[in-house]
Amino acid sequence: MTTVALAITDGMLHFELSLAMEVFGSDLTHLVNPWYDFALCGPSAVQVGRFRLEPDHGLEHLTQADTVIVPGWADVDQEPPAELVDAVRQAHEAGARVASLCTGAFVLAAAGLLDGRLATTHWAHTQELARRHPRVTVDPDVLYVDNGGVLTSAGKAAAMDLCLHLVRLDHGSAVANTVARRLVVPPHRDGGQAQFVTTPVPAPGNHPLAGLFPWALQRLDQPLTVEDLARQARMSSRHLGRHFKSVTGTTPLQWLLAQRIRHAQELLETTEDTVDTIATATGMGTATTLRRHFARTVGVPPDTYRRTFRTRTRPGPLNGERHP
């Protein structure tokens, strides 16, 4: 069982704290048993906005966790408490995977965990993070950064993306997508390189591409081009590119590739299909093409990925749901 500890002190942001509790602290043993062993760790009773929390353990317990999550820090103009910074540093030195949500990156930076690494935080505070910690390379344009043992996310919704990313690393994409469905949020946003993320399907809204995304996702087995997408969206290829960049932060072809890789991950986890069959089903054409793009994006070949996640518990139906 993976132990997840949420580091809490006065001055945390309640939104990021709450979503981490919802993902890791809920009883989801019907998906994976055991689920996470979750604990709140703080120096004493903690005031978070208008909420008062009683921690399960002191901050020293962070060193016992496999994963430590640091929620958003409300006032970035103030230095985070030294006892929190020290506890997070000690947890990392003890081997814990440490992840910050939103402005929790300021705690990780103060602990020296981001020195020499790429990191992100809420866009409104990226310049301040870079100014205060010049040894950190701050990227304001990504949703989150995964450096392996140290992870950081941008603000609000991106914090959920990072939490689901951790679930995906621990239990596979099928489980992460099931958790996302339970929370009624878009599927987990996949990575370009191993540590970067682009948007697969933005939340529904009144944007010009709202109808295009589901149309394309139903045709991933077909050799879609930018012209095909533009024709379906009833706009020029140039306008399509501009709208795609605005809505997803990436290009149409990069987005398509990310969706094909994501679909390949799910098929590798949940079916016995050969790599050749999966290459056809995902529009990659050949197993060679799939292997090349998959290894470059995910970091391992498809066969290795399948062996890794075949040992995971596959998700069952959510309460009240039936498999098709």
XYZ file of C-alpha atoms in Angstrom:
324
model
C 0.000 0.000 0.000
C 1.342 3.441 -0.961
C 1.289 5.956 1.898
C 0.326 9.508 0.943
C 0.884 12.277 3.480
C -0.612 15.731 3.053
C 1.568 18.357 4.729
C -0.619 21.023 6.330
C 0.033 24.184 8.316
C -1.805 27.462 8.834
C -1.950 29.492 5.633
C -2.650 26.720 3.145
C -5.159 27.058 0.298
C -8.236 24.948 0.980
C -9.105 24.140 -2.654
C -5.887 22.290 -3.463
C -5.880 20.635 -0.049
C -9.450 19.404 -0.538
C -8.917 17.935 -3.991
C -5.846 16.021 -2.800
C -7.925 14.609 0.056
C -10.669 13.660 -2.395
C -8.310 11.773 -4.706
C -6.058 10.053 -2.180
C -8.172 10.084 0.985
C -11.412 8.640 -0.403
C -12.203 4.952 -0.079
C -11.681 3.714 -3.629
C -10.879 0.118 -2.755
C -13.549 -0.956 -5.253
C -11.094 0.257 -7.913
C -7.811 -0.884 -6.384
C -7.457 -2.781 -3.139
C -5.563 -1.610 -1.251
C -5.971 2.040 -2.222
C -3.762 4.692 -0.602
C -3.014 4.902 3.102
C -3.726 8.614 3.568
C -2.703 10.888 6.446
C -2.895 14.571 7.330
C 0.371 15.725 8.877
C 0.734 19.036 10.702
C 2.221 20.619 13.806
C -1.155 20.982 15.555
C -4.718 21.994 14.748
C -4.535 23.940 11.480
C -6.638 26.836 10.219
C -7.157 26.613 6.448
C -9.286 29.517 5.312
C -12.522 29.129 7.293
C -11.862 25.450 8.016
C -10.098 23.967 11.012
C -8.311 20.641 10.582
C -6.988 18.171 13.112
C -3.925 16.367 11.707
C -3.475 12.636 12.141
C 0.240 12.971 12.796
C 2.910 15.583 13.337
C 5.090 16.843 10.506
C 7.798 14.369 11.492
C 5.552 11.622 10.080
C 6.261 12.890 6.555
C 9.465 10.850 6.582
C 7.333 7.684 6.819
C 5.364 8.439 3.639
C 5.963 7.191 0.127
C 4.447 10.376 -1.321
C 4.251 13.806 0.311
C 1.890 16.425 -1.100
C 2.261 20.115 -0.266
C -0.905 22.141 -1.011
C -0.934 25.749 -2.154
C 0.697 28.349 0.086
C -1.734 31.274 0.458
C 0.633 34.223 0.967
C 3.668 33.853 -1.285
C 5.051 37.155 0.064
C 5.750 35.373 3.349
C 8.333 32.659 3.779
C 6.728 29.298 4.599
C 7.245 28.028 8.167
C 10.715 26.650 8.786
C 9.315 23.509 10.437
C 7.302 22.726 7.286
C 10.267 23.363 5.005
C 12.541 21.187 7.143
C 9.986 18.370 7.335
C 9.498 18.337 3.554
C 13.268 18.325 2.974
C 13.744 15.453 5.413
C 10.930 13.477 3.777
C 12.606 13.822 0.383
C 15.966 12.811 1.837
C 14.238 9.744 3.312
C 13.129 8.747 -0.184
C 9.625 10.190 -0.446
C 8.217 11.397 -3.744
C 7.302 15.052 -3.105
C 4.650 16.935 -5.079
C 3.476 20.529 -4.712
C 0.108 21.862 -5.784
C -0.070 25.430 -7.097
C 1.978 27.758 -4.868
C 3.132 24.850 -2.750
C 6.130 25.081 -5.083
C 7.404 27.909 -2.868
C 7.733 25.396 -0.017
C 9.647 22.941 -2.209
C 11.890 25.749 -3.473
C 12.608 26.927 0.074
C 13.577 23.344 0.925
C 16.063 23.343 -1.973
C 14.230 20.529 -3.782
C 13.796 22.550 -6.976
C 17.391 23.746 -7.337
C 18.673 22.831 -10.782
C 15.271 21.497 -11.780
C 12.432 22.612 -14.000
C 9.325 23.617 -12.056
C 6.050 25.447 -12.374
C 3.431 27.113 -10.202
C 0.359 29.306 -10.654
C 1.039 31.607 -13.613
C 0.473 34.710 -11.476
C 3.423 33.771 -9.257
C 5.947 32.256 -11.668
C 7.992 35.454 -11.895
C 8.185 35.742 -8.118
C 9.229 32.100 -7.781
C 11.978 32.635 -10.366
C 13.115 35.888 -8.745
C 13.293 34.461 -5.253
C 14.875 31.168 -6.295
C 17.200 31.831 -9.260
C 18.532 28.261 -9.250
C 15.097 27.015 -10.253
C 14.094 26.980 -13.931
C 10.471 28.114 -13.845
C 8.204 27.303 -16.791
C 4.958 29.324 -16.697
C 3.396 27.559 -19.682
C 2.982 23.952 -18.541
C 0.316 22.409 -16.339
C 2.775 20.430 -14.274
C 6.330 19.155 -14.284
C 7.376 15.633 -13.303
C 11.040 15.351 -12.367
C 10.603 11.839 -11.029
C 10.919 12.280 -7.280
C 9.883 15.938 -7.306
C 6.742 17.237 -9.032
C 5.125 20.674 -9.255
C 1.814 21.847 -10.688
C 0.302 25.086 -11.886
C -2.814 26.481 -10.220
C -6.247 25.102 -9.345
C -7.381 22.652 -12.053
C -3.763 21.751 -12.859
C -3.428 20.527 -9.268
C -6.098 17.938 -10.062
C -4.178 17.013 -13.206
C -1.083 16.332 -11.111
C -3.005 14.258 -8.554
C -4.463 12.136 -11.347
C -0.999 11.884 -12.896
C 0.248 10.358 -9.638
C -2.638 7.879 -9.671
C -1.768 7.015 -13.266
C 1.874 6.381 -12.316
C 0.848 4.169 -9.402
C -2.129 2.305 -10.844
C -2.254 2.861 -14.595
C -4.270 5.025 -16.976
C -7.483 2.971 -16.765
C -7.748 3.551 -13.007
C -6.826 7.245 -13.342
C -9.500 7.728 -16.005
C -12.073 5.977 -13.820
C -11.205 8.285 -10.919
C -11.538 11.266 -13.268
C -14.968 10.052 -14.348
C -16.026 9.674 -10.731
C -14.957 13.261 -10.035
C -16.639 14.484 -13.245
C -13.462 16.068 -14.558
C -11.832 15.683 -17.984
C -9.609 12.628 -18.477
C -6.101 12.994 -17.227
C -4.006 15.288 -19.410
C -1.165 13.332 -20.918
C 2.459 14.275 -21.389
C 4.479 15.321 -24.391
C 7.889 14.367 -23.084
C 7.724 12.403 -19.863
C 7.453 15.513 -17.683
C 5.243 17.786 -19.794
C 1.518 17.798 -20.251
C -0.789 18.930 -23.016
C -4.559 19.080 -22.992
C -6.391 16.045 -24.419
C -9.979 17.203 -24.051
C -10.697 20.604 -22.491
C -13.718 20.950 -20.282
C -16.944 21.520 -22.244
C -17.565 25.130 -23.059
C -18.613 27.630 -25.648
C -15.458 27.521 -27.733
C -15.273 26.874 -31.490
C -13.732 23.416 -31.063
C -16.258 22.013 -28.575
C -17.710 19.604 -31.128
C -14.426 18.734 -32.801
C -12.719 16.934 -29.917
C -15.259 14.099 -29.456
C -15.480 13.733 -33.252
C -11.716 13.264 -33.506
C -11.503 10.925 -30.505
C -13.976 8.581 -32.190
C -11.739 8.427 -35.280
C -8.276 7.906 -33.845
C -7.905 4.788 -35.991
C -8.125 6.932 -39.113
C -5.239 8.933 -40.696
C -6.611 12.345 -39.711
C -4.875 15.437 -41.035
C -5.019 19.086 -40.057
C -7.135 19.629 -43.158
C -9.594 16.944 -41.988
C -9.924 18.646 -38.614
C -10.280 22.090 -40.186
C -12.963 20.807 -42.557
C -14.935 19.280 -39.676
C -14.593 22.504 -37.654
C -15.619 24.569 -40.699
C -12.617 26.844 -40.571
C -9.290 27.281 -42.323
C -6.237 25.338 -41.202
C -4.651 28.583 -40.004
C -7.683 29.497 -37.874
C -7.823 25.942 -36.551
C -4.219 26.187 -35.425
C -4.862 29.448 -33.589
C -7.957 28.077 -31.826
C -6.137 24.865 -30.903
C -3.273 26.792 -29.352
C -5.705 28.952 -27.396
C -7.846 26.089 -26.096
C -5.302 23.275 -25.621
C -1.928 25.012 -25.561
C -0.647 22.801 -28.357
C -0.984 22.155 -32.097
C -3.582 19.902 -33.767
C -1.024 17.246 -34.726
C 0.611 17.241 -31.286
C -2.818 16.895 -29.719
C -3.708 14.003 -32.025
C -0.466 12.231 -31.190
C -1.103 12.639 -27.448
C -4.571 11.091 -27.861
C -3.225 8.188 -29.873
C -0.598 7.491 -27.211
C -3.190 7.730 -24.429
C -5.482 5.304 -26.254
C -2.540 2.947 -26.810
C -1.808 3.016 -23.073
C -5.378 2.008 -22.277
C -5.347 -0.815 -24.827
C -2.010 -2.094 -23.544
C -3.391 -2.171 -20.010
C -6.832 -3.599 -20.662
C -6.548 -5.902 -23.697
C -4.385 -8.726 -25.021
C -4.161 -7.086 -28.464
C -0.795 -7.244 -30.203
C 1.238 -4.092 -30.717
C 0.444 -4.334 -34.432
C -3.298 -4.412 -33.697
C -3.002 -1.490 -31.273
C -0.994 0.479 -33.838
C -3.868 0.075 -36.283
C -6.536 0.903 -33.668
C -4.730 4.107 -32.680
C -4.003 5.313 -36.205
C -0.242 4.781 -35.872
C -0.172 2.516 -38.908
C 2.654 0.173 -37.963
C 4.078 -1.296 -34.792
C 7.401 0.374 -35.587
C 5.783 3.819 -35.673
C 3.870 3.158 -32.470
C 6.982 1.929 -30.665
C 8.985 4.979 -31.724
C 6.392 7.555 -30.639
C 5.384 5.616 -27.519
C 8.949 5.266 -26.211
C 9.712 8.927 -26.917
C 6.538 10.133 -25.164
C 6.076 7.687 -22.290
C 9.724 6.845 -21.744
C 9.481 3.060 -22.188
C 8.529 0.751 -25.104
C 4.929 -0.532 -25.341
C 5.901 -4.069 -24.307
C 7.635 -2.825 -21.164
C 4.673 -0.609 -20.341
C 2.304 -3.550 -20.715
C 4.378 -5.818 -18.461
C 4.466 -3.103 -15.814
C 0.762 -2.364 -15.722
C -0.492 -5.897 -16.368
C 0.276 -6.571 -12.696
C -1.976 -3.700 -11.575
C -5.487 -4.343 -10.389
C -7.859 -3.479 -13.180
C -10.701 -1.142 -12.265
C -14.156 -2.466 -11.655
C -17.376 -0.524 -12.190
C -18.136 2.449 -10.008
C -21.094 2.216 -7.675
C -24.238 2.202 -9.752
C -22.356 1.658 -13.041
C -22.211 -1.355 -15.274
C -19.628 -2.353 -17.780
C -20.895 -2.111 -21.352
